Amino acid sequence: MSRNLTADLAADLRNRIVDGVIQPGEKLPSENTLISEFGVSRTVVRSALTHLQAEGLVETERGRGSFALTPPAEGPSPAPGSRAVSSMEDRLQMLDFRIGVETEAAALAARNHTERQLKAAQGALEQFKASSGHPAHSMKADFEFHRAIAAATGNAFYTDCISALGQTMITMPRPRLVADDEQDSRERFDQVVHEHSSIYDAIAEGDPAAAAAAMRLHLSNSRRRFAASARG
């Protein structure tokens, strides 16, 4: 019986996240609220949240609650060896991996891009600039910018890699998603815009070394911002 209750609660929350009722970065109802709403035990609530964490739909921070993540794109089953990104450590390791892959991708994009690919990256950058205050749009545009750079390498393996990671690879510090201080949130967003613009400019100028350096700085800063946010 408990298993059915857990599955039912997990399914309800999953649907809310996938349908956008609970937006990426938004805090889920508290344990007490879910207990009251569904008439279940605290054990059932925690078990349901654990399932959603394993699916990469929810991130739980001790003392702060559970937050929705961007749902993975629909498509084929994950490739063997792929793993859910559900904890702070997973996200830090994801950023470490991205630093290695995307730094070289930026250098190749500067060397190999076509005008069409450059325009795609520029379009994603403009969409990102316009997404301030809209976390779901911001995360999507952020991902599309990085995917456009992977495509501009001219190497399909980079495109496949970034596409397979999906939007859940975009790790935003909590203040960028749920801003208690609007000014602080805007400053953080503007900093990321500046970093993205530096990457784009170096690629557009055909400077592989500058593009690689700008991407490494951006992702290293992203790692630092996320780690600082996670520490609270």
Coordinates of C-alpha atoms in Angstrom, one line a residue:
M1 CA 0.0 0.0 0.0
S2 CA 2.8 2.4 0.9
R3 CA 4.5 1.7 -2.4
N4 CA 1.3 2.8 -4.3
L5 CA 1.1 5.9 -2.2
T6 CA 4.7 6.7 -2.9
A7 CA 4.2 6.1 -6.7
D8 CA 1.0 8.2 -6.7
L9 CA 2.7 11.2 -5.0
A10 CA 5.8 10.9 -7.2
A11 CA 3.6 10.8 -10.3
D12 CA 1.6 13.9 -9.2
L13 CA 4.7 15.9 -8.5
R14 CA 6.4 14.7 -11.7
N15 CA 3.4 15.9 -13.7
R16 CA 3.5 19.3 -12.1
I17 CA 7.2 19.7 -12.9
V18 CA 6.9 18.4 -16.5
D19 CA 3.8 20.4 -17.2
G20 CA 5.4 23.6 -15.9
V21 CA 3.0 24.0 -13.0
I22 CA 6.1 24.0 -10.8
Q23 CA 8.8 25.9 -12.7
P24 CA 12.5 25.1 -12.8
G25 CA 14.1 26.6 -9.6
E26 CA 10.7 26.8 -7.9
K27 CA 10.4 25.3 -4.4
L28 CA 8.2 22.3 -4.0
P29 CA 5.5 22.3 -1.4
S30 CA 6.9 21.5 2.1
E31 CA 6.8 18.0 3.6
N32 CA 4.1 19.1 5.9
T33 CA 2.0 20.6 3.1
L34 CA 2.3 17.3 1.1
I35 CA 1.5 15.2 4.1
S36 CA -1.7 17.3 4.6
E37 CA -2.6 17.5 0.9
F38 CA -2.2 13.8 0.2
G39 CA -2.9 12.3 3.6
V40 CA 0.3 10.3 3.6
S41 CA 3.2 9.8 6.1
R42 CA 6.4 11.7 6.1
T43 CA 8.2 8.5 5.0
V44 CA 6.0 8.3 1.9
V45 CA 6.8 12.0 1.1
R46 CA 10.5 11.5 1.5
S47 CA 10.5 8.3 -0.6
A48 CA 8.6 10.1 -3.4
L49 CA 11.2 12.9 -3.4
T50 CA 14.0 10.4 -3.5
H51 CA 12.5 8.9 -6.6
L52 CA 12.3 12.3 -8.3
Q53 CA 15.9 13.1 -7.3
A54 CA 17.0 9.9 -9.0
E55 CA 15.1 11.0 -12.1
G56 CA 16.9 14.4 -12.2
L57 CA 13.7 16.3 -11.6
V58 CA 14.3 17.5 -8.0
E59 CA 17.2 18.8 -6.0
T60 CA 16.9 18.8 -2.2
E61 CA 19.0 21.0 0.0
R62 CA 19.2 20.3 3.6
G63 CA 17.4 22.9 5.7
R64 CA 16.1 24.7 2.6
G65 CA 13.7 22.2 1.0
S66 CA 13.3 20.6 -2.5
F67 CA 13.5 22.5 -5.8
A68 CA 12.4 21.6 -9.3
L69 CA 15.0 21.1 -12.0
T70 CA 14.5 21.4 -15.8
P71 CA 12.8 18.2 -17.0
P72 CA 15.1 16.1 -19.3
A73 CA 14.1 16.3 -23.0
E74 CA 11.9 13.6 -24.2
G75 CA 13.6 11.0 -26.4
P76 CA 15.3 7.6 -26.4
S77 CA 16.3 5.9 -23.2
P78 CA 19.6 7.2 -21.7
A79 CA 22.7 5.6 -23.1
P80 CA 24.5 2.9 -21.0
G81 CA 26.7 4.6 -18.4
S82 CA 24.7 7.8 -18.2
R83 CA 23.6 8.9 -14.8
A84 CA 21.0 11.1 -13.2
V85 CA 22.3 14.5 -11.9
S86 CA 20.5 14.9 -8.6
S87 CA 23.0 16.0 -5.9
M88 CA 25.3 18.9 -5.4
E89 CA 28.3 16.7 -5.9
D90 CA 26.8 15.4 -9.2
R91 CA 26.4 19.0 -10.4
L92 CA 30.0 20.0 -9.4
Q93 CA 31.3 16.9 -11.3
M94 CA 29.2 17.8 -14.3
L95 CA 30.7 21.2 -14.4
D96 CA 34.2 19.7 -14.1
F97 CA 33.4 17.5 -17.1
R98 CA 32.0 20.4 -19.1
I99 CA 35.1 22.5 -18.4
G100 CA 37.2 19.8 -20.2
V101 CA 34.8 19.2 -23.1
E102 CA 33.5 22.7 -23.8
T103 CA 36.8 24.6 -23.5
E104 CA 38.1 22.6 -26.4
A105 CA 34.7 22.9 -28.2
A106 CA 34.9 26.7 -28.0
A107 CA 38.4 26.7 -29.5
L108 CA 37.2 24.4 -32.4
A109 CA 34.1 26.6 -32.9
A110 CA 36.4 29.6 -33.3
R111 CA 38.4 27.8 -36.0
N112 CA 35.6 25.9 -37.8
H113 CA 32.3 27.8 -37.5
T114 CA 30.2 28.6 -40.5
E115 CA 28.2 31.9 -40.8
R116 CA 25.0 29.9 -40.3
Q117 CA 26.3 28.3 -37.1
L118 CA 27.6 31.7 -35.8
K119 CA 24.1 33.2 -36.4
A120 CA 22.6 30.3 -34.4
A121 CA 24.9 31.1 -31.5
Q122 CA 24.1 34.8 -31.7
G123 CA 20.4 34.1 -31.7
A124 CA 20.7 31.9 -28.6
L125 CA 22.8 34.6 -26.9
E126 CA 20.1 37.2 -27.7
Q127 CA 17.4 35.0 -26.3
F128 CA 19.4 34.5 -23.2
K129 CA 19.8 38.3 -22.8
A130 CA 16.1 38.7 -23.0
S131 CA 15.3 36.0 -20.5
S132 CA 16.1 37.9 -17.3
G133 CA 13.5 37.2 -14.6
H134 CA 12.2 34.0 -16.4
P135 CA 14.2 31.0 -15.1
A136 CA 12.7 28.4 -17.4
H137 CA 13.4 30.6 -20.5
S138 CA 16.8 31.5 -19.2
M139 CA 17.9 27.8 -18.7
K140 CA 16.6 26.9 -22.2
A141 CA 18.4 29.8 -23.9
D142 CA 21.6 29.0 -21.8
F143 CA 21.5 25.4 -23.0
E144 CA 20.8 26.4 -26.6
F145 CA 23.9 28.8 -26.6
H146 CA 26.2 26.0 -25.4
R147 CA 24.7 23.5 -27.9
A148 CA 25.1 26.0 -30.7
I149 CA 28.8 26.3 -29.9
A150 CA 29.1 22.5 -29.9
A151 CA 27.5 22.4 -33.4
A152 CA 29.9 25.1 -34.6
T153 CA 32.9 22.8 -33.9
G154 CA 32.0 20.9 -37.0
N155 CA 32.4 17.7 -35.0
A156 CA 29.2 15.7 -34.5
F157 CA 30.6 14.1 -31.4
Y158 CA 30.5 17.4 -29.5
T159 CA 27.0 18.1 -30.6
D160 CA 25.9 14.6 -29.6
C161 CA 27.5 14.9 -26.2
I162 CA 25.9 18.3 -25.3
S163 CA 22.5 17.2 -26.7
A164 CA 22.7 14.0 -24.6
L165 CA 23.4 16.0 -21.4
G166 CA 20.3 18.1 -22.1
Q167 CA 19.1 21.1 -20.2
T168 CA 19.8 19.6 -16.8
M169 CA 23.5 20.3 -17.5
I170 CA 22.7 24.0 -16.9
T171 CA 23.5 24.6 -13.2
M172 CA 22.1 27.9 -11.9
P173 CA 22.9 29.1 -8.4
R174 CA 19.8 29.4 -6.4
P175 CA 19.8 33.2 -6.3
R176 CA 19.6 33.3 -10.1
L177 CA 16.5 31.1 -9.8
V178 CA 14.7 32.4 -6.7
A179 CA 15.9 35.9 -5.9
D180 CA 15.4 37.3 -2.5
D181 CA 17.5 40.2 -3.6
E182 CA 16.4 41.4 -7.0
Q183 CA 19.5 43.6 -7.4
D184 CA 21.8 40.7 -6.5
S185 CA 20.0 38.4 -8.9
R186 CA 20.3 41.0 -11.8
E187 CA 24.0 41.4 -11.2
R188 CA 24.6 37.7 -11.3
F189 CA 22.6 37.4 -14.5
D190 CA 24.4 40.4 -16.1
Q191 CA 27.7 38.7 -15.2
V192 CA 26.7 35.5 -17.0
V193 CA 25.6 37.6 -20.0
H194 CA 29.0 39.2 -20.1
E195 CA 30.7 35.8 -19.9
H196 CA 28.6 34.4 -22.7
S197 CA 29.2 37.5 -24.8
S198 CA 33.0 37.1 -24.4
I199 CA 32.8 33.5 -25.6
Y200 CA 30.7 34.5 -28.6
D201 CA 33.0 37.5 -29.5
A202 CA 36.1 35.3 -29.4
I203 CA 34.4 32.7 -31.6
A204 CA 33.2 35.3 -34.1
E205 CA 36.7 36.8 -34.3
G206 CA 38.1 33.4 -35.1
D207 CA 40.4 33.4 -32.0
P208 CA 40.7 29.8 -30.7
A209 CA 42.9 30.7 -27.7
A210 CA 40.6 33.5 -26.5
A211 CA 37.5 31.4 -27.1
A212 CA 38.9 28.5 -25.0
A213 CA 40.0 30.9 -22.2
A214 CA 36.5 32.6 -22.1
M215 CA 34.7 29.3 -21.9
R216 CA 37.0 28.0 -19.2
L217 CA 36.5 31.2 -17.2
H218 CA 32.7 31.1 -17.6
L219 CA 32.4 27.5 -16.5
S220 CA 34.9 27.9 -13.7
N221 CA 32.9 30.9 -12.5
S222 CA 29.7 28.9 -12.8
R223 CA 31.2 26.2 -10.6
R224 CA 32.3 28.7 -8.1
R225 CA 28.9 30.5 -8.0
F226 CA 27.0 27.2 -7.7
A227 CA 29.3 25.9 -4.9
A228 CA 28.9 29.2 -3.0
S229 CA 25.1 29.1 -3.4
A230 CA 24.9 25.5 -2.2
R231 CA 26.9 26.4 0.9
G232 CA 24.1 29.0 1.5

